[in-house]
Every structure is written in structure tokens, then in C-alpha cells.
Coordinates of C-alpha atoms in Angstrom, one line a residue:
M1 CA -3.9 79.5 -20.9
T2 CA -4.0 82.4 -18.4
D3 CA -1.2 83.2 -16.0
A4 CA -3.3 82.0 -13.1
S5 CA -3.8 78.6 -14.9
I6 CA -0.1 78.3 -15.5
Q7 CA 0.7 79.1 -11.9
I8 CA -1.9 76.6 -10.7
K9 CA -0.5 73.9 -13.0
H10 CA 3.1 74.6 -11.8
L11 CA 1.8 74.4 -8.2
E12 CA 0.1 71.1 -8.9
E13 CA 3.3 69.7 -10.5
R14 CA 5.3 70.9 -7.5
I15 CA 2.8 69.3 -5.0
A16 CA 2.9 66.0 -7.0
Y17 CA 6.7 66.0 -6.9
L18 CA 6.8 66.6 -3.2
E19 CA 4.2 63.8 -2.6
E20 CA 6.4 61.5 -4.7
I21 CA 9.5 62.5 -2.6
N22 CA 7.5 61.9 0.6
R23 CA 6.3 58.5 -0.6
F24 CA 9.8 57.5 -1.6
T25 CA 11.3 58.6 1.7
H26 CA 8.6 56.7 3.6
D27 CA 9.3 53.6 1.6
A28 CA 13.1 54.0 2.0
V29 CA 12.8 54.4 5.8
E30 CA 10.5 51.3 5.9
M31 CA 13.0 49.4 3.7
A32 CA 15.8 50.4 6.0
S33 CA 13.9 49.4 9.1
S34 CA 13.3 45.9 7.6
L35 CA 17.0 45.2 6.8
G36 CA 17.5 43.4 10.0
D37 CA 14.6 41.0 9.1
F38 CA 16.2 40.7 5.6
Q39 CA 19.5 39.6 7.2
D40 CA 17.7 37.0 9.3
S41 CA 15.7 35.6 6.4
I42 CA 18.6 35.2 4.0
N43 CA 20.8 33.6 6.7
K44 CA 18.2 30.8 6.8
L45 CA 18.3 30.0 3.1
D46 CA 20.1 26.9 1.9
E47 CA 21.3 27.9 -1.5
P48 CA 23.2 30.9 -3.0
L49 CA 20.5 31.2 -5.7
E50 CA 17.8 31.6 -3.0
I51 CA 19.9 34.3 -1.3
L52 CA 20.3 36.3 -4.5
L53 CA 16.6 36.0 -5.5
E54 CA 15.7 37.4 -2.1
T55 CA 18.3 40.1 -2.6
R56 CA 16.8 41.0 -6.0
K57 CA 13.4 41.5 -4.5
R58 CA 14.8 44.1 -2.1
L59 CA 16.8 45.9 -4.8
I60 CA 14.0 46.4 -7.3
K61 CA 11.9 48.0 -4.5
L62 CA 14.7 50.6 -4.1
I63 CA 15.5 51.4 -7.7
H64 CA 13.6 50.7 -11.0
F65 CA 15.5 48.3 -13.1
K66 CA 14.6 46.9 -16.6
A67 CA 16.8 43.8 -15.9
T68 CA 19.2 42.6 -13.3
A69 CA 22.1 40.1 -13.2
F70 CA 24.4 38.5 -10.7
F71 CA 27.9 37.6 -11.6
L72 CA 29.9 35.3 -9.2
I73 CA 33.6 34.4 -9.1
R74 CA 34.7 30.8 -9.8
D75 CA 37.0 29.4 -7.2
T76 CA 38.9 27.5 -9.8
D77 CA 40.1 30.3 -12.1
S78 CA 38.8 33.5 -10.2
D79 CA 36.9 34.6 -13.3
F80 CA 33.4 36.2 -13.4
F81 CA 30.5 34.0 -14.7
L82 CA 26.9 34.9 -15.1
F83 CA 25.1 33.1 -12.2
D84 CA 21.6 34.4 -12.6
C85 CA 19.7 36.9 -14.9
K86 CA 16.2 38.2 -14.9
P87 CA 14.4 38.5 -17.4
S88 CA 16.3 35.6 -18.9
N89 CA 16.2 37.1 -22.4
Y90 CA 18.8 39.7 -21.3
K91 CA 21.5 37.0 -20.8
D92 CA 23.3 37.8 -24.0
F93 CA 23.0 41.5 -23.4
F94 CA 24.6 41.3 -19.9
Q95 CA 27.3 38.8 -21.1
R96 CA 28.2 41.1 -23.9
E97 CA 28.2 44.3 -21.9
T98 CA 30.1 42.6 -19.0
D99 CA 32.9 41.5 -21.3
F100 CA 33.2 45.1 -22.5
L101 CA 33.2 46.5 -19.0
I102 CA 35.8 44.0 -17.7
E103 CA 38.0 44.7 -20.7
E104 CA 37.9 48.5 -20.2
G105 CA 38.5 48.2 -16.4
T106 CA 35.1 49.3 -15.2
F107 CA 34.7 46.1 -13.1
A108 CA 38.0 46.7 -11.4
R109 CA 37.0 50.3 -10.6
A110 CA 33.7 49.1 -9.1
I111 CA 35.6 46.6 -6.9
D112 CA 38.1 49.3 -5.7
E113 CA 35.4 51.9 -4.9
N114 CA 32.9 49.4 -3.2
R115 CA 30.0 51.6 -3.9
P116 CA 27.4 52.0 -6.7
V117 CA 29.0 52.9 -10.1
I118 CA 26.7 54.1 -12.9
V119 CA 28.0 53.9 -16.5
Y120 CA 26.7 53.9 -20.1
N121 CA 26.5 50.7 -22.0
N122 CA 28.7 50.0 -25.1
D123 CA 26.4 51.9 -27.5
F124 CA 25.4 54.7 -25.0
S125 CA 21.7 53.7 -25.4
S126 CA 21.1 53.0 -21.7
Q127 CA 22.8 53.2 -18.2
L128 CA 24.1 50.3 -16.1
L129 CA 24.5 50.3 -12.3
L130 CA 27.4 48.1 -11.0
H131 CA 28.0 47.2 -7.3
V132 CA 30.6 44.7 -6.1
I133 CA 29.4 41.9 -3.8
T134 CA 32.2 41.6 -1.3
T135 CA 32.9 41.1 2.4
V136 CA 36.0 42.0 4.4
I137 CA 37.5 38.6 3.4
K138 CA 37.1 38.4 -0.3
V139 CA 35.2 39.6 -3.4
R140 CA 32.3 37.2 -4.2
G141 CA 30.8 38.7 -7.3
M142 CA 29.2 41.7 -9.0
F143 CA 25.6 43.0 -9.3
V144 CA 24.7 44.6 -12.6
G145 CA 21.4 46.4 -13.2
L146 CA 19.9 48.0 -16.3
L147 CA 18.4 51.3 -15.1
Q148 CA 14.8 52.0 -16.2
E149 CA 15.2 55.8 -15.4
N150 CA 17.9 58.4 -15.8
A151 CA 20.7 58.2 -13.2
G152 CA 20.0 61.7 -12.1
D153 CA 16.6 60.7 -10.9
V154 CA 17.9 58.0 -8.6
Q155 CA 17.8 59.2 -5.0
E156 CA 21.1 59.2 -2.9
I157 CA 19.4 57.3 -0.1
S158 CA 18.4 54.6 -2.5
L159 CA 22.0 54.1 -3.6
G160 CA 23.1 54.0 0.1
L161 CA 20.4 51.3 1.0
L162 CA 21.4 49.3 -2.2
S163 CA 24.9 49.1 -0.8
V164 CA 23.7 47.9 2.5
V165 CA 21.5 45.2 1.0
L166 CA 24.3 43.9 -1.3
N167 CA 26.8 43.9 1.7
K168 CA 24.3 41.9 3.7
S169 CA 23.8 39.6 0.8
A170 CA 27.6 39.1 0.5
N171 CA 27.7 38.3 4.2
A172 CA 25.0 35.8 3.8
L173 CA 26.8 34.1 0.9
E174 CA 29.9 34.0 3.1
C175 CA 27.9 32.6 6.0
F176 CA 26.6 29.9 3.6
D177 CA 30.1 28.9 2.7
L178 CA 31.1 28.9 6.3
Y179 CA 28.1 26.7 7.2
E180 CA 29.0 24.4 4.3
T181 CA 32.5 24.3 5.7
I182 CA 31.2 23.6 9.2
R183 CA 29.0 20.7 7.9
S184 CA 32.0 19.3 6.1
I185 CA 34.2 19.5 9.0
N186 CA 31.6 18.1 11.4
Q187 CA 31.2 15.1 9.1
E188 CA 34.9 14.7 8.9
L189 CA 35.2 14.8 12.6
A190 CA 32.4 12.3 13.0
D191 CA 34.2 9.9 10.7
K192 CA 37.4 10.4 12.7
V193 CA 35.5 9.8 16.0
E194 CA 34.2 6.5 14.6
R195 CA 37.7 5.5 13.4
L196 CA 39.8 7.0 16.1
A197 CA 38.6 7.5 19.6
E198 CA 41.8 9.3 20.6
S199 CA 41.0 12.2 18.2
E200 CA 38.2 13.5 20.5
S201 CA 40.3 16.3 22.0
E202 CA 41.2 17.6 18.6
L203 CA 37.5 17.5 17.5
K204 CA 36.6 19.7 20.5
R205 CA 39.3 22.1 19.6
H206 CA 37.9 22.5 16.1
R207 CA 34.4 22.9 17.5
H208 CA 35.5 25.7 19.7
H209 CA 37.4 27.4 16.9
L210 CA 34.3 27.3 14.7
E211 CA 32.1 28.7 17.5
D212 CA 34.5 31.6 17.9
L213 CA 34.2 32.3 14.1
V214 CA 30.4 32.3 14.4
A215 CA 30.5 34.6 17.4
E216 CA 32.8 36.9 15.7
R217 CA 30.6 37.1 12.6
T218 CA 27.5 37.6 14.7
S219 CA 29.3 40.5 16.5
E220 CA 30.2 42.0 13.1
L221 CA 26.6 41.8 11.9
K222 CA 25.4 43.4 15.1
T223 CA 27.8 46.3 14.8
A224 CA 26.8 46.8 11.1
N225 CA 23.2 46.9 12.1
E226 CA 23.9 49.5 14.8
Q227 CA 25.8 51.6 12.3
L228 CA 22.9 51.4 9.9
K229 CA 20.5 52.6 12.5
A230 CA 22.8 55.5 13.3
E231 CA 23.1 56.4 9.6
I232 CA 19.4 56.4 9.2
A233 CA 19.0 58.7 12.2
E234 CA 21.6 61.1 10.8
R235 CA 19.9 61.2 7.5
K236 CA 16.6 62.0 9.2
R237 CA 18.2 64.9 11.1
A238 CA 19.8 66.2 7.8
W239 CA 16.4 66.1 6.1
E240 CA 14.8 68.0 9.0
T241 CA 17.6 70.7 8.8
S242 CA 17.1 70.9 5.0
R243 CA 13.3 71.4 5.5
K244 CA 13.9 74.3 7.9
Y245 CA 16.2 76.0 5.4
E246 CA 13.6 75.6 2.7
E247 CA 10.9 77.2 4.9
K248 CA 13.2 80.2 5.7
L249 CA 13.9 80.6 1.9
R250 CA 10.2 80.6 1.1
Q251 CA 9.6 83.2 3.8
S252 CA 12.4 85.4 2.4
Q253 CA 11.0 85.1 -1.2
R254 CA 7.5 86.0 0.0
L255 CA 8.7 89.1 1.9
Q256 CA 10.8 90.1 -1.1
A257 CA 7.7 90.0 -3.4
I258 CA 5.6 92.0 -1.0
G259 CA 8.5 94.5 -0.6
T260 CA 8.7 95.0 -4.4
L261 CA 5.0 95.8 -4.5
A262 CA 5.3 98.2 -1.5
G263 CA 8.3 100.0 -3.1
G264 CA 6.4 100.6 -6.3
I265 CA 3.5 102.1 -4.3
A266 CA 5.9 104.3 -2.3
H267 CA 7.4 105.6 -5.6
D268 CA 4.1 106.8 -7.0
F269 CA 3.1 108.3 -3.6
N270 CA 6.4 110.1 -3.4
N271 CA 5.8 111.8 -6.8
I272 CA 2.4 113.0 -5.5
L273 CA 3.9 114.1 -2.2
G274 CA 6.6 116.0 -4.0
S275 CA 4.1 118.2 -5.8
I276 CA 2.2 118.9 -2.6
M277 CA 5.2 119.7 -0.4
G278 CA 7.0 121.6 -3.1
Y279 CA 4.1 123.9 -4.0
A280 CA 3.3 124.3 -0.3
D281 CA 6.9 125.4 0.4
M282 CA 6.8 128.0 -2.4
A283 CA 3.3 129.2 -1.3
I284 CA 4.6 129.8 2.2
E285 CA 7.4 131.9 0.8
A286 CA 5.0 133.8 -1.5
A287 CA 2.4 134.4 1.3
G288 CA 5.0 135.5 3.9
R289 CA 6.1 133.7 7.0
D290 CA 3.8 135.2 9.6
T291 CA 0.4 135.3 7.7
R292 CA -2.7 133.2 8.3
I293 CA -2.3 131.5 5.0
S294 CA 1.3 130.5 5.9
R295 CA 0.1 129.0 9.1
Y296 CA -2.4 126.9 7.1
L297 CA 0.3 125.9 4.7
N298 CA 2.7 125.0 7.5
Q299 CA 0.0 122.5 8.6
V300 CA 0.1 121.1 5.1
M301 CA 3.9 120.8 5.3
T302 CA 3.6 119.1 8.7
A303 CA 1.2 116.5 7.3
G304 CA 3.5 116.1 4.3
R305 CA 6.4 115.4 6.5
R306 CA 4.3 112.7 8.3
A307 CA 3.5 111.2 5.0
K308 CA 7.1 111.3 4.1
D309 CA 7.9 109.4 7.3
L310 CA 5.3 106.8 6.3
V311 CA 7.0 106.4 2.9
Q312 CA 10.3 105.9 4.6
Q313 CA 8.7 103.1 6.7
I314 CA 7.4 101.4 3.6
L315 CA 10.7 101.7 1.8
A316 CA 12.5 100.4 5.0
F317 CA 10.3 97.3 4.8
S318 CA 10.9 96.9 1.1
R319 CA 14.7 97.5 1.7
Q320 CA 14.8 100.2 -1.0
D321 CA 15.4 103.1 1.4
E322 CA 19.0 104.0 1.1
Q323 CA 19.9 106.2 4.1
E324 CA 23.3 107.6 4.9
K325 CA 25.3 105.2 7.1
I326 CA 27.5 106.7 9.7
P327 CA 29.4 105.1 12.7
V328 CA 26.7 104.6 15.4
S329 CA 27.3 103.5 19.0
V330 CA 24.9 100.6 19.6
N331 CA 25.3 101.1 23.4
S332 CA 24.2 104.7 23.2
I333 CA 21.1 103.9 21.2
V334 CA 20.1 101.1 23.6
K335 CA 20.5 103.5 26.6
E336 CA 18.3 106.1 24.8
V337 CA 15.6 103.5 24.2
L338 CA 15.7 102.2 27.7
Q339 CA 15.4 105.7 29.1
L340 CA 12.3 106.3 27.0
L341 CA 10.8 103.0 28.2
Q342 CA 11.6 103.5 31.9
A343 CA 9.4 106.6 31.9
N344 CA 6.2 104.6 31.5
L345 CA 7.4 101.1 32.7
P346 CA 4.7 99.2 34.7
D347 CA 5.7 98.1 38.2
N348 CA 5.5 94.4 37.4
I349 CA 8.0 94.6 34.6
S350 CA 11.8 94.9 35.1
I351 CA 14.5 95.7 32.6
V352 CA 17.9 93.9 32.7
H353 CA 20.7 95.5 30.7
P354 CA 24.3 94.5 31.6
G355 CA 26.4 97.6 30.8
E356 CA 29.0 96.9 28.1
N357 CA 32.4 98.3 29.0
E358 CA 33.7 98.4 25.4
P359 CA 31.8 100.7 23.0
V360 CA 30.2 98.7 20.1
T361 CA 29.9 100.6 16.8
I362 CA 28.2 99.7 13.5
M363 CA 27.7 101.5 10.2
A364 CA 24.0 102.6 10.2
N365 CA 21.5 105.4 10.3
P366 CA 20.8 106.3 14.0
T367 CA 17.1 106.5 13.3
Q368 CA 17.1 103.1 11.7
L369 CA 18.9 101.5 14.7
H370 CA 16.6 103.3 17.1
R371 CA 13.5 102.0 15.2
I372 CA 14.8 98.4 15.4
I373 CA 15.4 98.4 19.1
M374 CA 12.3 100.4 20.0
N375 CA 10.0 98.2 18.0
L376 CA 11.4 94.9 19.5
C377 CA 11.3 96.3 23.1
A378 CA 7.7 97.6 22.6
N379 CA 6.6 94.2 21.4
A380 CA 8.3 92.6 24.4
L381 CA 6.6 94.9 26.9
H382 CA 3.2 94.3 25.2
A383 CA 3.7 90.5 25.5
M384 CA 4.2 91.0 29.3
K385 CA 1.5 93.6 30.0
D386 CA -0.9 91.2 31.8
N387 CA 1.4 89.1 33.9
G388 CA 4.6 91.2 34.1
G389 CA 8.0 89.7 33.6
E390 CA 11.6 90.6 32.7
L391 CA 13.0 92.4 29.6
E392 CA 16.6 91.7 28.9
I393 CA 18.8 93.4 26.3
K394 CA 22.3 92.3 25.4
V395 CA 24.8 93.6 22.9
K396 CA 27.9 91.5 22.0
E397 CA 30.1 90.5 19.1
S398 CA 29.0 87.3 17.4
A399 CA 30.0 85.0 14.5
S400 CA 27.9 84.6 11.4
P401 CA 24.3 83.8 12.3
V402 CA 23.0 80.3 11.5
P403 CA 20.9 79.8 9.4
F404 CA 22.1 82.8 7.4
I405 CA 21.3 83.3 3.7
H406 CA 24.3 85.2 2.3
S407 CA 24.1 87.5 -0.7
G408 CA 27.0 85.7 -2.3
D409 CA 29.1 88.8 -2.1
P410 CA 32.7 87.8 -1.2
D411 CA 33.0 91.1 0.8
T412 CA 30.1 90.1 3.1
P413 CA 31.5 90.6 6.7
R414 CA 32.1 87.5 8.7
D415 CA 31.9 89.2 12.1
Y416 CA 28.7 90.6 13.5
I417 CA 27.3 92.7 16.3
E418 CA 24.4 90.8 17.9
I419 CA 21.6 92.7 19.7
Q420 CA 19.5 90.2 21.8
V421 CA 16.1 91.2 23.1
R422 CA 14.5 88.6 25.4
D423 CA 11.2 88.7 27.3
T424 CA 9.4 86.3 29.6
G425 CA 5.9 87.0 28.2
R426 CA 3.3 84.8 26.5
G427 CA 5.6 83.8 23.6
I428 CA 4.7 83.2 20.0
D429 CA 2.5 80.3 18.8
Q430 CA 4.4 78.1 16.3
S431 CA 1.4 78.2 13.9
V432 CA 2.1 81.9 13.2
M433 CA 5.8 82.0 13.6
E434 CA 6.6 82.1 9.9
R435 CA 4.2 85.0 9.4
I436 CA 5.4 87.4 12.1
F437 CA 7.5 89.5 9.7
D438 CA 4.7 89.8 7.1
P439 CA 3.4 93.4 6.8
F440 CA 0.0 94.1 8.4
F441 CA 0.0 90.8 10.2
T442 CA -0.6 91.1 14.0
T443 CA -1.9 89.0 16.8
K444 CA -2.8 92.2 18.9
Q445 CA -6.3 93.4 19.4
Q446 CA -7.8 96.0 17.1
G447 CA -6.3 99.4 17.8
E448 CA -3.2 98.0 19.6
G449 CA -1.0 97.7 16.5
S450 CA -0.9 98.1 12.7
G451 CA 1.2 94.9 12.0
M452 CA 4.0 96.9 10.5
G453 CA 6.4 96.9 13.4
L454 CA 8.2 93.6 12.8
A455 CA 7.9 94.0 9.0
V456 CA 9.8 97.3 9.3
V457 CA 12.4 95.8 11.6
H458 CA 12.9 92.9 9.2
G459 CA 13.3 95.3 6.2
T460 CA 15.6 97.7 8.1
V461 CA 17.9 94.9 9.3
K462 CA 18.1 93.5 5.7
S463 CA 18.9 97.0 4.4
L464 CA 21.8 97.1 6.8
G465 CA 23.2 93.8 5.5
G466 CA 22.1 91.9 8.6
E467 CA 19.8 89.1 9.7
I468 CA 17.1 88.6 12.3
T469 CA 16.1 85.3 13.9
V470 CA 13.6 84.5 16.7
E471 CA 13.3 81.7 19.3
S472 CA 10.0 81.3 21.1
R473 CA 7.5 78.8 22.5
K474 CA 4.0 79.6 23.6
D475 CA 3.9 80.8 27.3
Q476 CA 7.7 80.6 27.4
G477 CA 8.7 84.0 26.2
A478 CA 10.6 85.1 23.1
T479 CA 14.2 86.0 22.2
F480 CA 14.9 88.1 19.0
H481 CA 18.5 88.0 17.7
V482 CA 19.5 90.9 15.4
Y483 CA 22.9 90.4 13.6
L484 CA 24.4 93.6 12.0
P485 CA 27.8 93.6 10.2
K486 CA 30.7 94.8 12.2
P487 CA 32.6 97.6 10.3
D488 CA 36.3 97.2 9.5
E489 CA 37.2 100.8 10.4
R490 CA 35.6 104.0 11.6
A491 CA 34.3 106.5 9.1
A492 CA 34.3 110.2 9.5
V493 CA 30.9 111.8 10.2
E494 CA 30.1 114.9 8.2
I495 CA 27.8 117.3 10.2
E496 CA 25.5 119.1 8.0
K497 CA 25.5 122.9 8.5
N498 CA 22.7 125.4 8.1
Y499 CA 22.3 126.4 4.5
E500 CA 21.4 129.8 3.1
I501 CA 19.6 129.9 -0.3
K502 CA 21.8 131.5 -3.0
G503 CA 20.2 131.0 -6.5
G504 CA 21.9 131.8 -9.8
D505 CA 21.3 132.7 -13.5
E506 CA 22.6 129.6 -15.3
R507 CA 20.6 127.5 -17.8
I508 CA 19.2 124.1 -16.5
L509 CA 17.8 121.2 -18.5
L510 CA 15.0 119.6 -16.3
V511 CA 13.8 116.0 -17.2
D512 CA 10.9 114.2 -15.5
D513 CA 8.1 112.1 -16.9
E514 CA 5.6 113.5 -14.3
P515 CA 4.1 116.8 -15.7
D516 CA 3.2 118.1 -12.3
L517 CA 6.8 117.6 -11.0
V518 CA 8.2 119.2 -14.2
Q519 CA 6.0 122.3 -13.6
L520 CA 7.0 122.4 -9.9
G521 CA 10.7 122.1 -10.8
V522 CA 10.4 124.9 -13.3
E523 CA 8.8 127.3 -10.9
M524 CA 11.3 126.4 -8.1
L525 CA 14.3 126.9 -10.3
E526 CA 13.0 130.1 -12.0
S527 CA 12.2 131.6 -8.6
L528 CA 15.9 131.0 -7.8
G529 CA 16.8 133.0 -10.9
Y530 CA 17.8 130.1 -13.2
S531 CA 16.7 129.7 -16.8
V532 CA 14.9 126.3 -17.2
V533 CA 14.3 124.1 -20.3
P534 CA 11.8 121.4 -19.3
A535 CA 11.4 118.0 -20.9
E536 CA 8.8 115.3 -20.0
N537 CA 10.5 112.6 -22.0
S538 CA 14.1 111.4 -21.8
L539 CA 14.4 111.1 -25.6
T540 CA 13.1 114.6 -26.0
A541 CA 15.7 115.8 -23.5
L542 CA 18.5 114.1 -25.4
E543 CA 17.4 115.7 -28.7
L544 CA 17.4 119.2 -27.0
F545 CA 20.8 118.6 -25.6
E546 CA 22.3 117.3 -28.9
K547 CA 21.2 120.5 -30.7
D548 CA 23.2 122.8 -28.5
P549 CA 25.0 121.0 -25.6
K550 CA 27.1 124.1 -24.7
S551 CA 24.0 126.2 -23.9
F552 CA 23.3 124.2 -20.8
H553 CA 25.1 124.5 -17.5
A554 CA 23.6 121.5 -15.6
V555 CA 21.0 118.7 -16.1
I556 CA 18.5 117.5 -13.4
T557 CA 16.9 114.2 -14.3
D558 CA 14.5 111.7 -12.7
L559 CA 15.6 108.1 -12.3
V560 CA 12.6 106.0 -13.3
M561 CA 11.4 107.0 -16.7
P562 CA 10.3 105.2 -19.9
D563 CA 12.6 104.8 -22.9
L564 CA 15.8 105.9 -21.1
N565 CA 16.1 105.9 -17.3
G566 CA 18.1 108.6 -15.5
I567 CA 21.3 106.6 -15.5
Q568 CA 21.1 105.8 -19.2
L569 CA 20.3 109.4 -20.1
A570 CA 23.3 110.6 -18.0
K571 CA 25.6 108.2 -19.9
A572 CA 24.3 109.5 -23.3
L573 CA 24.7 113.1 -22.2
K574 CA 28.3 112.5 -21.0
K575 CA 29.3 111.0 -24.3
I576 CA 28.3 114.3 -26.0
R577 CA 29.7 116.5 -23.3
P578 CA 31.8 114.8 -20.6
D579 CA 32.0 117.8 -18.3
M580 CA 28.2 118.3 -18.1
P581 CA 27.1 118.2 -14.4
V582 CA 24.2 115.7 -13.9
I583 CA 21.9 115.6 -10.8
L584 CA 19.8 112.4 -10.4
C585 CA 16.5 112.6 -8.4
S586 CA 14.5 109.5 -7.3
G587 CA 11.6 108.8 -5.1
F588 CA 11.9 105.0 -5.5
G589 CA 14.6 104.6 -3.0
M590 CA 16.9 102.6 -5.3
R591 CA 20.3 101.9 -3.9
I592 CA 22.9 103.6 -5.9
E593 CA 26.4 103.6 -4.5
H594 CA 28.1 106.9 -5.1
E595 CA 31.2 105.3 -6.6
K596 CA 29.1 103.4 -9.1
A597 CA 26.9 106.5 -9.8
G598 CA 30.1 108.5 -10.6
K599 CA 31.2 105.8 -13.1
N600 CA 27.7 106.1 -14.8
G601 CA 27.9 109.9 -15.2
I602 CA 26.0 110.9 -12.1
D603 CA 27.5 113.8 -10.1
V604 CA 24.9 114.3 -7.3
I605 CA 22.0 112.0 -6.1
L606 CA 18.9 113.6 -4.5
K607 CA 16.0 111.8 -2.8
K608 CA 12.4 112.9 -3.5
P609 CA 10.3 114.7 -2.3
L610 CA 12.6 117.8 -2.8
L611 CA 12.2 121.3 -1.3
K612 CA 13.4 124.5 -2.8
R613 CA 16.6 124.6 -0.6
D614 CA 17.5 121.0 -1.5
I615 CA 17.5 121.8 -5.3
D616 CA 19.3 125.2 -4.7
R617 CA 22.0 123.6 -2.6
A618 CA 22.6 120.7 -5.0
V619 CA 22.6 123.0 -8.2
R620 CA 24.7 125.7 -6.6
N621 CA 27.3 123.3 -5.2
I622 CA 27.8 121.4 -8.4
L623 CA 28.0 124.6 -10.6
D624 CA 30.5 126.2 -8.2
R625 CA 32.7 123.1 -8.3
T626 CA 32.5 123.0 -12.1
N627 CA 33.5 126.7 -12.2
G628 CA 36.3 126.1 -9.8
K629 CA 34.8 128.1 -6.9
E630 CA 34.7 127.2 -3.2
R631 CA 31.5 126.2 -1.7

């Protein structure tokens, strides 16, 4: 069977399961709506057996039973006795199991809990469902059902409705007793009337008393019916909320799968881009800075940088782009974006931005935050381009967004900074709402958008540990809520200084599974004066190192490689020589925290594509630190 066949089979099974749940829910709601008629019907029955038979019909519609039995309590000795059983050939079974359950106290527990109790029978071959038949006045009996299915398959709503049916049945039995009492009293009063005319006043008093009892019971039944209706409405609301959560989870899983694919493509493209930009950078240096060839090569570098920005967008969507996070003023970024928008703002569109007195700061990359706000504002302006309107931006502190799918990390912040972007444009149709964050999905005309704007926003927000939600109705505008974690404390910002290439004469072990990148790295390092030993396989590199570990001064390795990846190779090298400096390079954008990287033997992390000065700075800094020199 092919993978596609297996997936289709799984989907068919899932659809069948959902149809079964839907059918059951429909039946349960229909059953619940008919409980009022059920109460009316059983109140009209003349015998307890008829009441219990009607009750059994309702119960077997809710839950599949192999057999059922009703045990009532004798008034003379207050003991349980088997009143009715169906099928009748299960009488001995129920009598035997009931004696055992009474002896071990299960019946007493079921009476105390007044809810469905599911237990195994004496030999653990099947499961029994017990539910007391009781009213507010007294316990009248016990229902015992032999389950046809596993208890785990019984729906919670079925158990709730079963309790309601049995409670109504108990009320009907009590009403039957009351009616019997009423008939007896009426007969007694009639006899007294015939015998004693003077007892008429007392007879009226009894009649009024009985009428009060009936009115009280009627009021109780009405209240119970109203409570049942409220409970059904609450369960429907809970089901609707659960359905919305499931839809959000499915969307998150779909975007995650697409992001994984995009990240893999970006990794391969980064390797190709590394060779192009690396050789172009070296060619410019070889040709001279002011020659015609260098001008041509500068155009190549410009195109390479644009391609690099495109890779960053893809990695931002796939949430694999780990950029340095620094304290960033949200208010300042919002003002920068609004200044850019004001320059070309149509006359029929106004911007509302209540200035925040207190500065609001988050940990992020300024370019990332600028990209989020600019994309959302650009979409808002596009939605109002025909009829005009109002664009409003608010920044405020907020609690955890709802619904919010947490990562499960106990350190996840509970306080957030909310950026709210609202427009009065044409809104978003509900039919496409769940697809707006998909890459390359757009409702704009051809040439007006690529469909990557909201996908990049979604990926960037997720990479910052945040959440984005949207509220919109067609022709009623849209409001996007961006929630970003509020930092606990400010971090120092290190400003990068201009760097001058230094070079050196040390011996470097270079490891990468891409031959083109190995050749490029050799030429870059040798042009800087270093002696290079290349290896296109991590196992080969490990063998070279094991032969003479003291001959190497540093190791530069790729992250994603067959056999041993860069982290595994670093661990193996550190076991042989703990003081060996290791530089990890990656174009995959994997998130590697520096603290964890250090524990795994990584001293420096570089992101591809690399230029000559990037490699020189990293190698020179780590070698100088190893040798005890100042940078």
C-alpha cells in the first residue's frame, strides 16, 4: 500500500469518526429536547413497571447495553430486590453481580455520588453501569446496565442525559406514590363524609394540603426542565468553542508543514548563494575596486544581497530565521512606519495614532518589527483604496491572548505588548479567513501583491514568541491583534564597529559537504594567509583530526551534514581536544541558543552566506581569545 493510499485511508477513517460524532450529537440533542415529553408521558402511566419500561426505551437510545435491570427498595425491610430485567435470561447474572456489588459497597458509593458509576463485574469480563434512582425525598432503587462497548467510548453527554432520564423516572415513581396516596386519602375522606357530615371542614383542609404538594412538585419539575435547557445551551456553546480551537490548531499545523518545506528550500538556495557571493567578493578584490569588472561584480553582489533578503523572508515565514534580538522601542518603529505612509497617503484616508506617553519596549530585531507593522498597514491602506476610511494603530500592554496555543515552556511570558492595526475597509470574507496566513495566497488583483505579506508577518510573530489574531466581517473593516512577549528587563545593545581584515598563518580544518563551498572556503582562508585542510565529510574530518589534533588551531564546520552534523562533530572533537576552537556555519537558520551551543562544544555561530571579512573576523577573534590576546 502506497503512502498516499494510507493517508487516504486515515482520512476516510477520520471522516467516518467525525460523522459518527455528529450523528450522536444530533441524536443526543434530539433526545434532550424530547425529555419534557418524556416526563409528561411517564406521569400519565398507571404502574411502576410501565414507567420503568418507558425509561428503559430512552436509556438504550443513549447508550448501548447488552442487558438492563431495575432494582427497587422494599418498604418493609428497605432491601434491594430485582423488579425487572431484560433480557430475562440475565436475571441470575444481575442477581449474582448485585449481591457482590452490595457486599463490597459499590451500591452505597453509587447512592452517595448520585451519578453514573462504571465498574467491572466480579470476574472482570465486562463492565456495569450503575445509577441510583432517587428524588430529594428518598432513594427508590438502582439501575444496572451491562455495557456493550468499552466505557471509554461512552460520550460524556450520554452519561449526563442518562442521569436526567433516571431522575425524571424517579420523580414519576414518586408522583405515582403520591397519586396513590391521594386516591387513598380521597377514598377515606369520602367514607368519612358519608359517615360524619361534621368532618367536611377537615376534608377541605386535606385537599388544600394535597394541592399544595402537587403545585410544589410541578414547580420543581418546571425548574428542573429550565435547568436542563440551560445545560444543553451551555454544552452547545462549549462545543462551538472547541470547534474553533480545532480549526486554529489545524491552521497552525498546516502552516508549520509549509514552513518546514520552505526552510529546506532556503537552505539549499543559501548554499548556492554562498558560492556566488563569496567568489564575487574575492573577484572584486582581485580585479581592483575601481575597474569595469569590479563594477560588474558589484552588480552581482547587489543581486546576491537581494536574494539574501528573499531567503530571510522565506526563513521568517518558516520561523527558522534566528536574528539577534535587542531592546526595541515599539513606539519609535510605529512612528517611523507612519512617517513613511504619510508621504503617499491618499486624501480620503486618515491615520489615527494616540501617542503613548510611556515607552513600550520588546526584545526583537528592529527590521522584523518594522516588517510586521508595515505589512499590516499596507494591507489596511489597500483595503480602503477605493472608498477611503480610517487607519488606527494602538500599542498597549495586554494579558495572554485568547485563544493562544502555548509552547508548553514554563518560562513563556504571561504579559504581552499588543499592537492593534484597525481599518474601516472592505473587510475579509469568512470563506477565506483561515487561509489569509498561507504563503502565496492573496485576494488582490494580479500584480498588486505576491501573497507573502501576511505569511511573513505570521512567521515573524511566531519567531518572536508571539501570536497574531484577526477580527473581520465583509464590508465592516478588519482588526489585526499582534501579541509580543514583554521582556522582564532591558538588555544592553552592542553596537557593531567597523572591522579591518587582519588574516593570520594558523592551520584550519574546514568541513562542509558541499564541494563548491569547501573550495570557496579554502580560497578565502588561504587568501588571508591561513593554512587550510579541507574535508567534504564529517567522518573524514574526524579521522584527520584524530591523527594529529595538535596540528590544528581551529575548526570551521557546516551544521547540516550526513553521518555527523556540525554539533555532533564538535562534541567528538572536544572529547579529543577540549580547548579546540570550533566555529559553526549554517544556512538553514536553525535556532541555536548560544548558551546551549557552548555546552555542545560550539564557540562561535556564523550564518551563511559568508563573506571574506565574516570568516576573518570570526577566526581571528576566536584565535586571539584562545591565545590570550585582546581583540
